[in-house]
Amino acid sequence: MTGTPLVRIRGLKKSFGAHRVLDGIDLDVREGEVTVLLGPSGSGKSTLLRCVNHLERPDAGFVEIGGDIIGYRHDGGGKLHELHGKTVTRQRAQVGMVFQQFNLFPHLTVLENLIEAPVSVRGLAKADAVNRAVDLLARVGLAGREGSYPRHLSGGQQQRVAIARALAMEPRVLLFDEPTSALDPELVGEVLAVIRDLAHSGMTMIVVTHEIGFAREVADTAVFLDGGRIVESGAPAAVLDHPTHDRARAFLSAVL
Ligand code: ADP
Ligand code: MG
């Protein structure tokens, strides 16, 4: 592993009321690497991704992507200052996110879902956005489905459209929050196959998943979160097969 990390998280803390959900997270993700985030429900996985995608503002610490601090300015003395307008939009465009529930626009066709943000946020010419969308649909195995509405697609197909939609913004980092948890078991494989292809193509990704076999195969680093802290981190073989932390051991023996 060489070079500076593309994603650098330092001292990240976040509370909701009196409940500290992230309690000092330090994490690096290098360009082209896949980090899998594991942990019990409520351990802070989604909140961590939301801080990386600027959907949530941390109370302390920072998230940096390619040297840019995400969503706010950090004055070095621990103070955060909101950024506004173009800076936030530019930063957010560097991070793509895929959710458990797909979150496609139900009233738009597949093609319209794919070109909406590139045209309205990135200012891409419509013809260019359409060309890119057609290529991306082929890449996720959905060539020819441009005119379909989300309700006419299976959950696995909808999730593959959601991945294509995230890719259409050409993000530097892609975040997945339990991308297969809402799917019927027979549809999980086709979505994991797309994520696996992305990993092999060198996409930088942070993936929250309970698919341990997938994590073992695809992750460069596995991280186990408990109570808002990273309690295990390292090569997947070490973290998954020889966890040292009690909570990680119990969790992994339950899901394996
Ligand atoms: P995970 O994804 O690991 O299940 P989350 O990050 O979703 O964990 O949530 C961690 C904790 O933070 C949970 O107890 C959850 O109820 C709480 N939480 C998350 N978001 C909010 C919010 N917007 N307001 C209040 N509590 C929240
Ligand atoms: Mg979650």
PDB file of N, CA and C and ligand atoms in Angstrom, residues 15-17 19-22 39-50 56 177-178 208 225, ligand 1:
ATOM      1  N   SER A  15     -23.024  12.645  17.869  1.00  0.00           N
ATOM      2  CA  SER A  15     -24.049  12.260  18.851  1.00  0.00           C
ATOM      3  C   SER A  15     -25.410  12.691  18.353  1.00  0.00           C
ATOM      4  N   PHE A  16     -26.434  11.926  18.721  1.00  0.00           N
ATOM      5  CA  PHE A  16     -27.815  12.364  18.576  1.00  0.00           C
ATOM      6  C   PHE A  16     -28.334  12.541  19.994  1.00  0.00           C
ATOM      7  N   GLY A  17     -28.539  13.777  20.408  1.00  0.00           N
ATOM      8  CA  GLY A  17     -28.870  14.046  21.802  1.00  0.00           C
ATOM      9  C   GLY A  17     -27.725  13.560  22.680  1.00  0.00           C
ATOM     10  N   HIS A  19     -26.864  10.481  22.952  1.00  0.00           N
ATOM     11  CA  HIS A  19     -26.396   9.186  22.452  1.00  0.00           C
ATOM     12  C   HIS A  19     -25.219   9.374  21.498  1.00  0.00           C
ATOM     13  N   ARG A  20     -24.030   8.986  21.946  1.00  0.00           N
ATOM     14  CA  ARG A  20     -22.858   9.102  21.076  1.00  0.00           C
ATOM     15  C   ARG A  20     -22.818   7.901  20.129  1.00  0.00           C
ATOM     16  N   VAL A  21     -23.027   8.201  18.857  1.00  0.00           N
ATOM     17  CA  VAL A  21     -23.159   7.144  17.852  1.00  0.00           C
ATOM     18  C   VAL A  21     -21.811   6.857  17.189  1.00  0.00           C
ATOM     19  N   LEU A  22     -20.994   7.883  17.001  1.00  0.00           N
ATOM     20  CA  LEU A  22     -19.620   7.693  16.532  1.00  0.00           C
ATOM     21  C   LEU A  22     -18.701   8.282  17.590  1.00  0.00           C
ATOM     22  N   GLY A  39     -20.557  -4.839  11.482  1.00  0.00           N
ATOM     23  CA  GLY A  39     -20.862  -4.501  12.870  1.00  0.00           C
ATOM     24  C   GLY A  39     -22.329  -4.700  13.147  1.00  0.00           C
ATOM     25  N   PRO A  40     -22.679  -4.870  14.420  1.00  0.00           N
ATOM     26  CA  PRO A  40     -24.074  -5.099  14.770  1.00  0.00           C
ATOM     27  C   PRO A  40     -24.943  -3.888  14.452  1.00  0.00           C
ATOM     28  N   SER A  41     -26.232  -4.118  14.384  1.00  0.00           N
ATOM     29  CA  SER A  41     -27.197  -3.050  14.171  1.00  0.00           C
ATOM     30  C   SER A  41     -27.025  -1.993  15.256  1.00  0.00           C
ATOM     31  N   GLY A  42     -27.011  -0.744  14.854  1.00  0.00           N
ATOM     32  CA  GLY A  42     -26.872   0.340  15.817  1.00  0.00           C
ATOM     33  C   GLY A  42     -25.441   0.715  16.143  1.00  0.00           C
ATOM     34  N   SER A  43     -24.464   0.042  15.502  1.00  0.00           N
ATOM     35  CA  SER A  43     -23.062   0.321  15.844  1.00  0.00           C
ATOM     36  C   SER A  43     -22.533   1.598  15.190  1.00  0.00           C
ATOM     37  N   GLY A  44     -23.323   2.195  14.274  1.00  0.00           N
ATOM     38  CA  GLY A  44     -22.902   3.471  13.694  1.00  0.00           C
ATOM     39  C   GLY A  44     -22.467   3.411  12.241  1.00  0.00           C
ATOM     40  N   LYS A  45     -22.669   2.258  11.575  1.00  0.00           N
ATOM     41  CA  LYS A  45     -22.186   2.077  10.199  1.00  0.00           C
ATOM     42  C   LYS A  45     -22.825   3.088   9.240  1.00  0.00           C
ATOM     43  N   SER A  46     -24.168   3.188   9.301  1.00  0.00           N
ATOM     44  CA  SER A  46     -24.849   4.108   8.382  1.00  0.00           C
ATOM     45  C   SER A  46     -24.475   5.560   8.689  1.00  0.00           C
ATOM     46  N   THR A  47     -24.369   5.879   9.950  1.00  0.00           N
ATOM     47  CA  THR A  47     -24.009   7.256  10.320  1.00  0.00           C
ATOM     48  C   THR A  47     -22.610   7.590   9.797  1.00  0.00           C
ATOM     49  N   LEU A  48     -21.707   6.628   9.866  1.00  0.00           N
ATOM     50  CA  LEU A  48     -20.358   6.856   9.345  1.00  0.00           C
ATOM     51  C   LEU A  48     -20.404   7.125   7.840  1.00  0.00           C
ATOM     52  N   LEU A  49     -21.139   6.297   7.092  1.00  0.00           N
ATOM     53  CA  LEU A  49     -21.257   6.543   5.646  1.00  0.00           C
ATOM     54  C   LEU A  49     -21.892   7.896   5.385  1.00  0.00           C
ATOM     55  N   ARG A  50     -22.917   8.237   6.175  1.00  0.00           N
ATOM     56  CA  ARG A  50     -23.611   9.513   5.956  1.00  0.00           C
ATOM     57  C   ARG A  50     -22.705  10.707   6.221  1.00  0.00           C
ATOM     58  N   GLU A  56     -24.669  13.959   6.890  1.00  0.00           N
ATOM     59  CA  GLU A  56     -24.651  14.163   8.341  1.00  0.00           C
ATOM     60  C   GLU A  56     -23.384  14.949   8.656  1.00  0.00           C
ATOM     61  N   ASP A 177     -24.579   1.048   1.424  1.00  0.00           N
ATOM     62  CA  ASP A 177     -25.116   0.774   2.759  1.00  0.00           C
ATOM     63  C   ASP A 177     -26.050  -0.436   2.702  1.00  0.00           C
ATOM     64  N   GLU A 178     -25.525  -1.587   3.031  1.00  0.00           N
ATOM     65  CA  GLU A 178     -26.272  -2.855   2.988  1.00  0.00           C
ATOM     66  C   GLU A 178     -27.039  -3.011   1.676  1.00  0.00           C
ATOM     67  N   VAL A 208     -20.872  -1.400   3.440  1.00  0.00           N
ATOM     68  CA  VAL A 208     -21.453  -1.998   4.642  1.00  0.00           C
ATOM     69  C   VAL A 208     -22.225  -3.223   4.198  1.00  0.00           C
ATOM     70  N   LEU A 225     -17.083  -2.436  13.480  1.00  0.00           N
ATOM     71  CA  LEU A 225     -17.512  -1.317  14.307  1.00  0.00           C
ATOM     72  C   LEU A 225     -18.373  -1.846  15.452  1.00  0.00           C
TER      73      LEU A 225
HETATM   74  P1  ADP B   1     -26.078   0.947  11.941  1.00  0.00           P
HETATM   75  O1  ADP B   1     -26.114   1.419  10.529  1.00  0.00           O
HETATM   76  O2  ADP B   1     -24.752   0.351  12.343  1.00  0.00           O
HETATM   77  O3  ADP B   1     -27.211   0.020  12.283  1.00  0.00           O
HETATM   78  P2  ADP B   1     -26.772   3.686  12.562  1.00  0.00           P
HETATM   79  O4  ADP B   1     -25.622   4.530  12.186  1.00  0.00           O
HETATM   80  O5  ADP B   1     -27.938   3.664  11.663  1.00  0.00           O
HETATM   81  O6  ADP B   1     -26.241   2.215  12.896  1.00  0.00           O
HETATM   82  O7  ADP B   1     -27.334   4.159  13.960  1.00  0.00           O
HETATM   83  C1  ADP B   1     -26.557   4.163  15.128  1.00  0.00           C
HETATM   84  C2  ADP B   1     -27.415   4.669  16.250  1.00  0.00           C
HETATM   85  O8  ADP B   1     -27.736   6.024  16.026  1.00  0.00           O
HETATM   86  C3  ADP B   1     -28.715   3.928  16.415  1.00  0.00           C
HETATM   87  O9  ADP B   1     -28.964   3.760  17.781  1.00  0.00           O
HETATM   88  C4  ADP B   1     -29.726   4.873  15.803  1.00  0.00           C
HETATM   89  O10 ADP B   1     -30.986   4.718  16.410  1.00  0.00           O
HETATM   90  C5  ADP B   1     -29.128   6.235  16.089  1.00  0.00           C
HETATM   91  N1  ADP B   1     -29.478   7.238  15.084  1.00  0.00           N
HETATM   92  C6  ADP B   1     -29.115   7.211  13.778  1.00  0.00           C
HETATM   93  N2  ADP B   1     -29.570   8.285  13.121  1.00  0.00           N
HETATM   94  C7  ADP B   1     -30.245   9.022  14.031  1.00  0.00           C
HETATM   95  C8  ADP B   1     -30.968  10.273  13.996  1.00  0.00           C
HETATM   96  N3  ADP B   1     -31.051  10.988  12.856  1.00  0.00           N
HETATM   97  N4  ADP B   1     -31.525  10.707  15.136  1.00  0.00           N
HETATM   98  C9  ADP B   1     -31.420  10.000  16.280  1.00  0.00           C
HETATM   99  N5  ADP B   1     -30.773   8.840  16.401  1.00  0.00           N
HETATM  100  C10 ADP B   1     -30.184   8.346  15.291  1.00  0.00           C
END
